[in-house]
Amino acid sequence: MEVIIERVCGIDVHKDNVTACIMTPKGKEIQTFSTKTVFLLKLMDWIKSHGCTHVAMESTGVYWKPIVNLIEAEEIEFLVVNAQHMKAVPGRKTDVKDAEWIAQLLRHGLLTASFVPDRNQRELRELVRYRRSIIEERARQHNRIQKVLEGANIKLGSVVSDIMGVSAKEMLYAIADGEEDPTKLASMARRSLKRKKDELELALQGYVSTHQRMMLKTILTHIDFLTEQIEILDLEVTQRVSSYQEDIERLDSIPGIAKRMAEQILAEIGTDLENQFGSAPRLCSWAALVPGHNESAGKRKSTKSKKGNKYLKSALTEAAHSVAASKNYLGAMYRRSAARKGRKRAGIVVAHAMLRIAYYLLTRKEMYVDLGEEYYDKQKEKSIVRYSVRRLENLGYTVSISEVS
């Protein structure tokens, strides 16, 4: 097989050590290094001493990141590769064989690099993903509060729309501090909730034990702490994306995508989409918002979606479900798809459309313009007319059509 790259290094990455195989016209050389920084620096010196121009490694957990951080400082091209894309021939598996196999594939130009953004975007990704995990944890704590209240037969959630709204939260703190009088608790209602005072008094009659008060206080304190951390991360993320404010506004113009969601999308895909992905379909494939491909003997078989960027996929499907009742193009697409395929698949269909829209907005530097809820009806207007006329004629009617002026 033809050699494409003369001097390469394949690295098998693990938590505590890495095994590297260098291949040059003179032959191959294999060494194992600890993953401590001082030894990784020796690995870099060893790679440079052999004049390697390309380095490849598996995308194993987060263990590839320290190596990439060091390689970025050198004039060496690196490839982080999905392990599923370079499975070795079945046989005895060792770290040495893995490193050698990676080096061989790299030398013959048979590896496809995974998308590894620059350091600034990687840092932004980590911040945004961590913020999302904290937001999800806060939502879990909200559910725990609801469980504690149900256990005490407090039906506050049946009256208020948001269990952590200003009025409801004040009542919860009062309950945690020992207040038992439903009238006093209901008097804490504000604004429109005051009209439900009688309902609140009935809902707030329960039997709250000592351990339930303690749990309420602990959970509320934890929620306040998580909210503070989210606000700190919001500020940091806002500062980091300040130079991309116009792109954030473009994404924010898409129905279902708010500022936080726009920041997450930008952190995952970056802004240089044409060079990185080349087209909207490729971006959607990378995000796993396309069907899996399973074809044999000319027949396409049913298969689940392919694997991809789970953070981007989950964010977009969440945004897609949020437009289910919206009176716009995406809302109409969701309802049309849900009627034929169900809500779950409709979410994927609309998420796919959202990502394609995001690609074109970011590459063309345009704001989103909605096509309208009636778009699909207008597209099919002629076929609907033909179908309706044919049905009436089959029933024995003579039909003449004229446009209403």
Tab-separated table of C-alpha atoms in Angstrom:
chain	number	residue	atom	x	y	z
A	1	MET	CA	0.000	0.000	0.000
A	2	GLU	CA	1.259	3.464	-0.902
A	3	VAL	CA	2.831	5.526	1.892
A	4	ILE	CA	1.212	8.976	2.033
A	5	ILE	CA	2.987	10.450	5.079
A	6	GLU	CA	6.618	9.466	5.719
A	7	ARG	CA	7.066	10.349	9.391
A	8	VAL	CA	4.155	9.662	11.738
A	9	CYS	CA	3.402	8.799	15.345
A	10	GLY	CA	0.461	6.715	16.575
A	11	ILE	CA	-0.452	6.996	20.261
A	12	ASP	CA	-2.573	4.597	22.327
A	13	VAL	CA	-3.908	6.759	25.170
A	14	HIS	CA	-4.799	5.609	28.693
A	15	LYS	CA	-5.330	7.257	32.076
A	16	ASP	CA	-1.880	6.536	33.559
A	17	ASN	CA	0.304	5.930	30.497
A	18	VAL	CA	0.497	6.293	26.732
A	19	THR	CA	2.153	3.953	24.249
A	20	ALA	CA	3.585	5.682	21.176
A	21	CYS	CA	4.793	4.154	17.918
A	22	ILE	CA	6.887	6.233	15.513
A	23	MET	CA	7.183	5.098	11.887
A	24	THR	CA	9.766	6.601	9.524
A	25	PRO	CA	11.533	5.388	6.354
A	26	LYS	CA	14.192	3.896	8.680
A	27	GLY	CA	11.673	1.709	10.521
A	28	LYS	CA	9.563	1.871	13.640
A	29	GLU	CA	10.236	2.641	17.291
A	30	ILE	CA	7.892	2.132	20.256
A	31	GLN	CA	8.015	3.633	23.756
A	32	THR	CA	5.660	3.965	26.727
A	33	PHE	CA	5.390	7.199	28.751
A	34	SER	CA	3.607	8.175	31.953
A	35	THR	CA	0.817	10.748	31.552
A	36	LYS	CA	2.402	13.126	34.088
A	37	THR	CA	3.339	16.415	32.446
A	38	VAL	CA	7.112	15.977	32.730
A	39	PHE	CA	6.934	12.658	30.862
A	40	LEU	CA	4.522	13.992	28.235
A	41	LEU	CA	7.089	16.722	27.532
A	42	LYS	CA	9.652	13.949	26.961
A	43	LEU	CA	7.167	12.342	24.552
A	44	MET	CA	6.980	15.629	22.626
A	45	ASP	CA	10.793	15.856	22.464
A	46	TRP	CA	10.968	12.248	21.245
A	47	ILE	CA	8.382	12.908	18.508
A	48	LYS	CA	10.195	16.075	17.371
A	49	SER	CA	13.597	14.345	17.377
A	50	HIS	CA	12.294	11.916	14.740
A	51	GLY	CA	10.856	14.718	12.596
A	52	CYS	CA	7.262	13.493	12.781
A	53	THR	CA	4.861	15.732	10.884
A	54	HIS	CA	1.612	14.004	11.919
A	55	VAL	CA	0.391	12.473	15.193
A	56	ALA	CA	-2.801	10.435	15.663
A	57	MET	CA	-4.555	9.097	18.764
A	58	GLU	CA	-7.907	7.677	19.825
A	59	SER	CA	-10.494	9.997	21.370
A	60	THR	CA	-10.389	8.080	24.665
A	61	GLY	CA	-12.461	9.900	27.321
A	62	VAL	CA	-10.686	13.138	28.223
A	63	TYR	CA	-7.225	11.547	28.307
A	64	TRP	CA	-6.283	12.860	24.850
A	65	LYS	CA	-6.673	16.507	25.900
A	66	PRO	CA	-3.330	16.990	27.752
A	67	ILE	CA	-1.448	15.574	24.754
A	68	VAL	CA	-3.325	17.782	22.276
A	69	ASN	CA	-2.667	20.840	24.459
A	70	LEU	CA	1.084	20.182	24.117
A	71	ILE	CA	1.016	19.271	20.407
A	72	GLU	CA	-0.875	22.490	19.585
A	73	ALA	CA	2.182	24.467	20.697
A	74	GLU	CA	4.336	22.635	18.109
A	75	GLU	CA	4.131	22.742	14.300
A	76	ILE	CA	2.788	19.195	14.172
A	77	GLU	CA	-0.557	18.222	12.667
A	78	PHE	CA	-2.632	16.028	14.971
A	79	LEU	CA	-5.655	13.812	14.445
A	80	VAL	CA	-8.003	12.721	17.219
A	81	VAL	CA	-9.860	9.734	15.787
A	82	ASN	CA	-13.030	7.883	16.777
A	83	ALA	CA	-11.975	4.400	17.940
A	84	GLN	CA	-14.935	2.866	16.061
A	85	HIS	CA	-13.454	4.102	12.776
A	86	MET	CA	-10.138	2.239	13.074
A	87	LYS	CA	-10.812	-1.195	14.516
A	88	ALA	CA	-7.854	-3.532	14.136
A	89	VAL	CA	-7.923	-7.017	12.619
A	90	PRO	CA	-9.231	-9.519	15.227
A	91	GLY	CA	-6.474	-11.118	17.277
A	92	ARG	CA	-4.418	-10.495	20.381
A	93	LYS	CA	-4.916	-6.900	21.504
A	94	THR	CA	-2.130	-4.999	23.272
A	95	ASP	CA	-1.251	-1.334	23.735
A	96	VAL	CA	1.808	-1.778	21.514
A	97	LYS	CA	-0.252	-3.331	18.710
A	98	ASP	CA	-2.857	-0.554	19.021
A	99	ALA	CA	-0.236	2.203	18.750
A	100	GLU	CA	1.377	0.436	15.788
A	101	TRP	CA	-1.993	0.011	14.050
A	102	ILE	CA	-2.833	3.707	14.491
A	103	ALA	CA	0.573	4.686	13.074
A	104	GLN	CA	0.125	2.369	10.066
A	105	LEU	CA	-3.314	3.745	9.243
A	106	LEU	CA	-2.048	7.317	9.594
A	107	ARG	CA	0.977	6.642	7.387
A	108	HIS	CA	-1.240	5.346	4.581
A	109	GLY	CA	-3.746	8.208	4.921
A	110	LEU	CA	-6.609	6.002	6.115
A	111	LEU	CA	-7.666	8.008	9.180
A	112	THR	CA	-10.441	10.599	9.373
A	113	ALA	CA	-9.971	13.196	12.094
A	114	SER	CA	-12.742	14.043	14.520
A	115	PHE	CA	-13.662	17.706	14.903
A	116	VAL	CA	-11.371	19.206	17.558
A	117	PRO	CA	-12.013	22.954	17.976
A	118	ASP	CA	-9.325	25.411	18.999
A	119	ARG	CA	-8.429	25.910	22.652
A	120	ASN	CA	-10.712	28.919	23.191
A	121	GLN	CA	-13.721	27.033	21.874
A	122	ARG	CA	-12.821	23.929	23.915
A	123	GLU	CA	-12.768	26.050	27.067
A	124	LEU	CA	-16.106	27.652	26.122
A	125	ARG	CA	-17.555	24.177	25.525
A	126	GLU	CA	-16.516	22.991	28.973
A	127	LEU	CA	-18.074	26.039	30.632
A	128	VAL	CA	-21.343	25.760	28.688
A	129	ARG	CA	-21.635	22.002	29.243
A	130	TYR	CA	-20.953	22.429	32.960
A	131	ARG	CA	-23.574	25.183	33.165
A	132	ARG	CA	-26.116	22.896	31.495
A	133	SER	CA	-25.337	20.104	33.978
A	134	ILE	CA	-25.934	22.510	36.888
A	135	ILE	CA	-29.226	23.692	35.349
A	136	GLU	CA	-30.310	20.052	35.032
A	137	GLU	CA	-29.283	19.390	38.644
A	138	ARG	CA	-31.345	22.389	39.785
A	139	ALA	CA	-34.353	20.959	37.922
A	140	ARG	CA	-33.850	17.656	39.775
A	141	GLN	CA	-33.869	19.538	43.089
A	142	HIS	CA	-37.159	21.203	42.077
A	143	ASN	CA	-38.624	17.729	41.586
A	144	ARG	CA	-37.326	16.657	45.007
A	145	ILE	CA	-39.135	19.580	46.626
A	146	GLN	CA	-42.342	18.484	44.915
A	147	LYS	CA	-41.885	14.954	46.303
A	148	VAL	CA	-41.327	16.259	49.843
A	149	LEU	CA	-44.468	18.417	49.609
A	150	GLU	CA	-46.549	15.494	48.327
A	151	GLY	CA	-45.258	13.400	51.223
A	152	ALA	CA	-46.516	16.094	53.605
A	153	ASN	CA	-49.840	16.382	51.692
A	154	ILE	CA	-49.074	19.988	50.712
A	155	LYS	CA	-50.673	20.544	47.279
A	156	LEU	CA	-48.952	23.828	46.433
A	157	GLY	CA	-47.914	22.553	42.991
A	158	SER	CA	-51.581	22.094	42.045
A	159	VAL	CA	-52.297	25.811	42.525
A	160	VAL	CA	-49.139	27.655	41.434
A	161	SER	CA	-47.684	27.354	37.925
A	162	ASP	CA	-44.074	27.544	39.153
A	163	ILE	CA	-43.176	25.848	42.429
A	164	MET	CA	-40.027	28.011	42.604
A	165	GLY	CA	-41.710	31.319	41.763
A	166	VAL	CA	-41.290	34.302	44.104
A	167	SER	CA	-44.495	33.726	46.104
A	168	ALA	CA	-44.212	29.931	46.232
A	169	LYS	CA	-40.570	30.085	47.291
A	170	GLU	CA	-41.386	32.466	50.151
A	171	MET	CA	-44.083	30.037	51.339
A	172	LEU	CA	-41.644	27.111	51.131
A	173	TYR	CA	-39.075	28.930	53.267
A	174	ALA	CA	-41.796	29.740	55.811
A	175	ILE	CA	-42.869	26.075	55.937
A	176	ALA	CA	-39.222	25.019	56.367
A	177	ASP	CA	-38.891	27.502	59.261
A	178	GLY	CA	-41.880	25.979	61.059
A	179	GLU	CA	-44.889	28.032	59.916
A	180	GLU	CA	-48.037	25.865	59.904
A	181	ASP	CA	-50.923	28.351	59.588
A	182	PRO	CA	-52.354	28.044	56.026
A	183	THR	CA	-53.869	31.549	56.236
A	184	LYS	CA	-50.498	33.163	57.023
A	185	LEU	CA	-48.812	31.128	54.298
A	186	ALA	CA	-51.491	32.045	51.727
A	187	SER	CA	-51.134	35.745	52.608
A	188	MET	CA	-47.617	35.638	51.118
A	189	ALA	CA	-49.139	35.371	47.639
A	190	ARG	CA	-48.320	38.233	45.287
A	191	ARG	CA	-49.860	39.745	42.172
A	192	SER	CA	-52.248	37.442	40.271
A	193	LEU	CA	-51.729	34.639	42.800
A	194	LYS	CA	-53.659	36.716	45.386
A	195	ARG	CA	-56.856	35.813	43.531
A	196	LYS	CA	-56.259	32.165	44.463
A	197	LYS	CA	-56.000	32.813	48.203
A	198	ASP	CA	-58.839	30.420	49.117
A	199	GLU	CA	-57.351	27.642	46.964
A	200	LEU	CA	-53.946	28.246	48.520
A	201	GLU	CA	-55.296	27.925	52.061
A	202	LEU	CA	-56.763	24.526	51.212
A	203	ALA	CA	-53.617	23.401	49.365
A	204	LEU	CA	-51.322	24.451	52.232
A	205	GLN	CA	-53.099	22.358	54.863
A	206	GLY	CA	-50.908	19.342	55.505
A	207	TYR	CA	-48.798	17.462	58.019
A	208	VAL	CA	-45.147	18.505	57.745
A	209	SER	CA	-42.840	16.481	59.977
A	210	THR	CA	-39.521	17.648	61.423
A	211	HIS	CA	-37.426	15.684	58.929
A	212	GLN	CA	-39.466	17.092	56.013
A	213	ARG	CA	-38.817	20.659	57.200
A	214	MET	CA	-35.119	19.866	57.413
A	215	MET	CA	-35.161	18.387	53.897
A	216	LEU	CA	-37.010	21.424	52.528
A	217	LYS	CA	-34.497	23.826	54.059
A	218	THR	CA	-31.540	21.786	52.767
A	219	ILE	CA	-32.935	21.513	49.238
A	220	LEU	CA	-33.848	25.217	49.085
A	221	THR	CA	-30.343	26.174	50.231
A	222	HIS	CA	-28.872	23.872	47.594
A	223	ILE	CA	-31.068	25.417	44.883
A	224	ASP	CA	-29.952	28.929	45.885
A	225	PHE	CA	-26.310	27.810	45.696
A	226	LEU	CA	-26.821	26.262	42.249
A	227	THR	CA	-28.541	29.450	41.043
A	228	GLU	CA	-25.531	31.512	42.178
A	229	GLN	CA	-23.167	29.181	40.299
A	230	ILE	CA	-25.297	29.413	37.152
A	231	GLU	CA	-25.194	33.223	37.341
A	232	ILE	CA	-21.382	33.154	37.695
A	233	LEU	CA	-21.092	30.865	34.664
A	234	ASP	CA	-23.568	33.031	32.710
A	235	LEU	CA	-21.309	36.034	33.251
A	236	GLU	CA	-18.162	34.140	32.204
A	237	VAL	CA	-19.801	32.687	29.083
A	238	THR	CA	-21.229	36.099	28.108
A	239	GLN	CA	-17.746	37.632	28.305
A	240	ARG	CA	-16.240	34.855	26.195
A	241	VAL	CA	-18.858	35.111	23.422
A	242	SER	CA	-18.928	38.921	23.389
A	243	SER	CA	-16.988	38.992	20.096
A	244	TYR	CA	-19.650	36.733	18.532
A	245	GLN	CA	-22.640	38.765	19.700
A	246	GLU	CA	-24.066	39.131	16.186
A	247	ASP	CA	-23.946	35.353	15.683
A	248	ILE	CA	-25.692	34.854	19.044
A	249	GLU	CA	-28.447	37.241	17.914
A	250	ARG	CA	-28.807	35.361	14.610
A	251	LEU	CA	-29.295	32.064	16.435
A	252	ASP	CA	-31.586	33.742	18.973
A	253	SER	CA	-33.859	34.804	16.097
A	254	ILE	CA	-34.774	31.134	15.445
A	255	PRO	CA	-38.038	30.174	17.253
A	256	GLY	CA	-37.362	27.929	20.257
A	257	ILE	CA	-33.745	29.058	20.648
A	258	ALA	CA	-33.069	31.548	23.454
A	259	LYS	CA	-29.767	33.197	24.438
A	260	ARG	CA	-28.440	30.300	26.552
A	261	MET	CA	-29.340	27.793	23.852
A	262	ALA	CA	-27.658	29.984	21.215
A	263	GLU	CA	-24.486	30.100	23.327
A	264	GLN	CA	-24.514	26.314	23.636
A	265	ILE	CA	-24.946	25.799	19.885
A	266	LEU	CA	-22.115	28.232	19.155
A	267	ALA	CA	-19.860	26.519	21.715
A	268	GLU	CA	-20.464	23.127	20.084
A	269	ILE	CA	-20.174	24.006	16.379
A	270	GLY	CA	-18.072	27.185	16.359
A	271	THR	CA	-18.390	29.922	13.734
A	272	ASP	CA	-16.130	28.696	10.896
A	273	LEU	CA	-18.718	26.211	9.635
A	274	GLU	CA	-17.867	26.239	5.924
A	275	ASN	CA	-14.245	25.220	6.486
A	276	GLN	CA	-15.004	22.752	9.273
A	277	PHE	CA	-18.108	20.996	7.933
A	278	GLY	CA	-18.476	22.158	4.337
A	279	SER	CA	-22.261	21.843	4.161
A	280	ALA	CA	-25.413	21.768	6.285
A	281	PRO	CA	-26.025	18.013	5.690
A	282	ARG	CA	-22.524	17.190	6.973
A	283	LEU	CA	-23.107	19.288	10.072
A	284	CYS	CA	-26.407	17.491	10.736
A	285	SER	CA	-24.689	14.129	10.264
A	286	TRP	CA	-21.965	15.111	12.755
A	287	ALA	CA	-24.670	16.079	15.265
A	288	ALA	CA	-26.440	12.710	14.701
A	289	LEU	CA	-29.626	14.437	13.561
A	290	VAL	CA	-29.949	12.077	10.594
A	291	PRO	CA	-31.201	8.485	10.313
A	292	GLY	CA	-28.722	5.631	10.584
A	293	HIS	CA	-27.741	3.975	7.294
A	294	ASN	CA	-28.331	0.241	6.969
A	295	GLU	CA	-28.733	-1.058	3.423
A	296	SER	CA	-28.280	-4.575	2.090
A	297	ALA	CA	-29.123	-6.103	-1.314
A	298	GLY	CA	-30.622	-2.786	-2.397
A	299	LYS	CA	-33.043	-2.692	0.526
A	300	ARG	CA	-32.970	-0.016	3.219
A	301	LYS	CA	-33.619	-1.430	6.670
A	302	SER	CA	-35.042	0.382	9.670
A	303	THR	CA	-32.290	1.535	11.989
A	304	LYS	CA	-31.771	3.892	14.901
A	305	SER	CA	-30.056	7.260	14.573
A	306	LYS	CA	-26.280	7.303	14.368
A	307	LYS	CA	-24.127	8.451	17.274
A	308	GLY	CA	-22.862	12.014	17.332
A	309	ASN	CA	-22.532	15.115	19.500
A	310	LYS	CA	-24.995	14.271	22.293
A	311	TYR	CA	-24.833	17.756	23.854
A	312	LEU	CA	-25.855	19.511	20.641
A	313	LYS	CA	-28.475	16.884	19.797
A	314	SER	CA	-30.168	17.054	23.212
A	315	ALA	CA	-30.180	20.874	23.202
A	316	LEU	CA	-31.738	21.076	19.741
A	317	THR	CA	-34.363	18.384	20.397
A	318	GLU	CA	-35.334	20.262	23.576
A	319	ALA	CA	-35.708	23.441	21.499
A	320	ALA	CA	-37.683	21.508	18.873
A	321	HIS	CA	-40.250	20.229	21.377
A	322	SER	CA	-40.680	23.767	22.732
A	323	VAL	CA	-42.139	24.978	19.393
A	324	ALA	CA	-44.799	22.230	19.230
A	325	ALA	CA	-47.675	24.676	19.765
A	326	SER	CA	-46.067	27.698	18.066
A	327	LYS	CA	-47.871	29.334	15.162
A	328	ASN	CA	-44.892	29.490	12.813
A	329	TYR	CA	-43.080	27.417	10.175
A	330	LEU	CA	-41.210	25.196	12.656
A	331	GLY	CA	-44.343	24.667	14.746
A	332	ALA	CA	-46.255	23.590	11.627
A	333	MET	CA	-43.403	21.244	10.698
A	334	TYR	CA	-43.495	19.682	14.178
A	335	ARG	CA	-47.264	19.096	14.116
A	336	ARG	CA	-47.147	17.754	10.558
A	337	SER	CA	-44.352	15.308	11.439
A	338	ALA	CA	-45.906	14.312	14.778
A	339	ALA	CA	-49.171	13.358	13.049
A	340	ARG	CA	-47.325	10.886	10.812
A	341	LYS	CA	-44.329	9.762	12.875
A	342	GLY	CA	-45.041	10.596	16.510
A	343	ARG	CA	-43.668	13.301	18.815
A	344	LYS	CA	-40.243	11.738	19.344
A	345	ARG	CA	-39.392	11.613	15.645
A	346	ALA	CA	-40.988	15.011	15.097
A	347	GLY	CA	-38.502	16.415	17.617
A	348	ILE	CA	-35.599	15.025	15.571
A	349	VAL	CA	-37.079	16.342	12.298
A	350	VAL	CA	-37.447	19.881	13.668
A	351	ALA	CA	-34.049	19.756	15.421
A	352	HIS	CA	-32.517	18.804	12.051
A	353	ALA	CA	-34.271	21.779	10.425
A	354	MET	CA	-33.098	24.118	13.203
A	355	LEU	CA	-29.466	23.067	12.730
A	356	ARG	CA	-29.664	23.534	8.963
A	357	ILE	CA	-31.169	26.992	9.529
A	358	ALA	CA	-28.383	27.792	12.021
A	359	TYR	CA	-25.760	26.763	9.446
A	360	TYR	CA	-27.155	29.075	6.770
A	361	LEU	CA	-27.685	31.992	9.169
A	362	LEU	CA	-24.088	31.781	10.419
A	363	THR	CA	-22.501	31.297	6.986
A	364	ARG	CA	-24.621	33.893	5.174
A	365	LYS	CA	-24.656	36.345	8.112
A	366	GLU	CA	-28.445	36.749	7.980
A	367	MET	CA	-31.296	36.881	10.497
A	368	TYR	CA	-34.040	34.261	10.519
A	369	VAL	CA	-37.152	35.060	8.454
A	370	ASP	CA	-40.133	32.845	9.250
A	371	LEU	CA	-41.963	31.229	6.314
A	372	GLY	CA	-45.244	31.197	8.224
A	373	GLU	CA	-47.574	28.563	9.584
A	374	GLU	CA	-49.375	28.228	6.211
A	375	TYR	CA	-46.186	27.454	4.254
A	376	TYR	CA	-46.917	23.746	3.770
A	377	ASP	CA	-50.540	24.406	2.794
A	378	LYS	CA	-49.445	26.934	0.178
A	379	GLN	CA	-46.844	24.518	-1.187
A	380	LYS	CA	-49.495	21.863	-1.648
A	381	GLU	CA	-52.328	24.163	-2.709
A	382	LYS	CA	-52.490	22.927	-6.326
A	383	SER	CA	-52.382	19.259	-5.397
A	384	ILE	CA	-55.094	19.837	-2.763
A	385	VAL	CA	-57.309	21.507	-5.395
A	386	ARG	CA	-56.779	18.671	-7.907
A	387	TYR	CA	-57.492	16.032	-5.263
A	388	SER	CA	-60.655	17.820	-4.067
A	389	VAL	CA	-61.983	18.274	-7.628
A	390	ARG	CA	-61.370	14.607	-8.426
A	391	ARG	CA	-63.199	13.485	-5.279
A	392	LEU	CA	-66.225	15.673	-6.089
A	393	GLU	CA	-66.316	14.482	-9.723
A	394	ASN	CA	-66.226	10.867	-8.530
A	395	LEU	CA	-69.303	11.658	-6.452
A	396	GLY	CA	-71.145	12.877	-9.584
A	397	TYR	CA	-70.628	16.638	-9.319
A	398	THR	CA	-69.488	18.994	-12.071
A	399	VAL	CA	-66.865	21.343	-10.677
A	400	SER	CA	-65.696	24.706	-12.039
A	401	ILE	CA	-62.944	26.629	-10.270
A	402	SER	CA	-62.385	30.382	-10.178
A	403	GLU	CA	-60.172	32.435	-7.895
A	404	VAL	CA	-61.804	34.759	-5.376
A	405	SER	CA	-60.783	38.319	-6.198
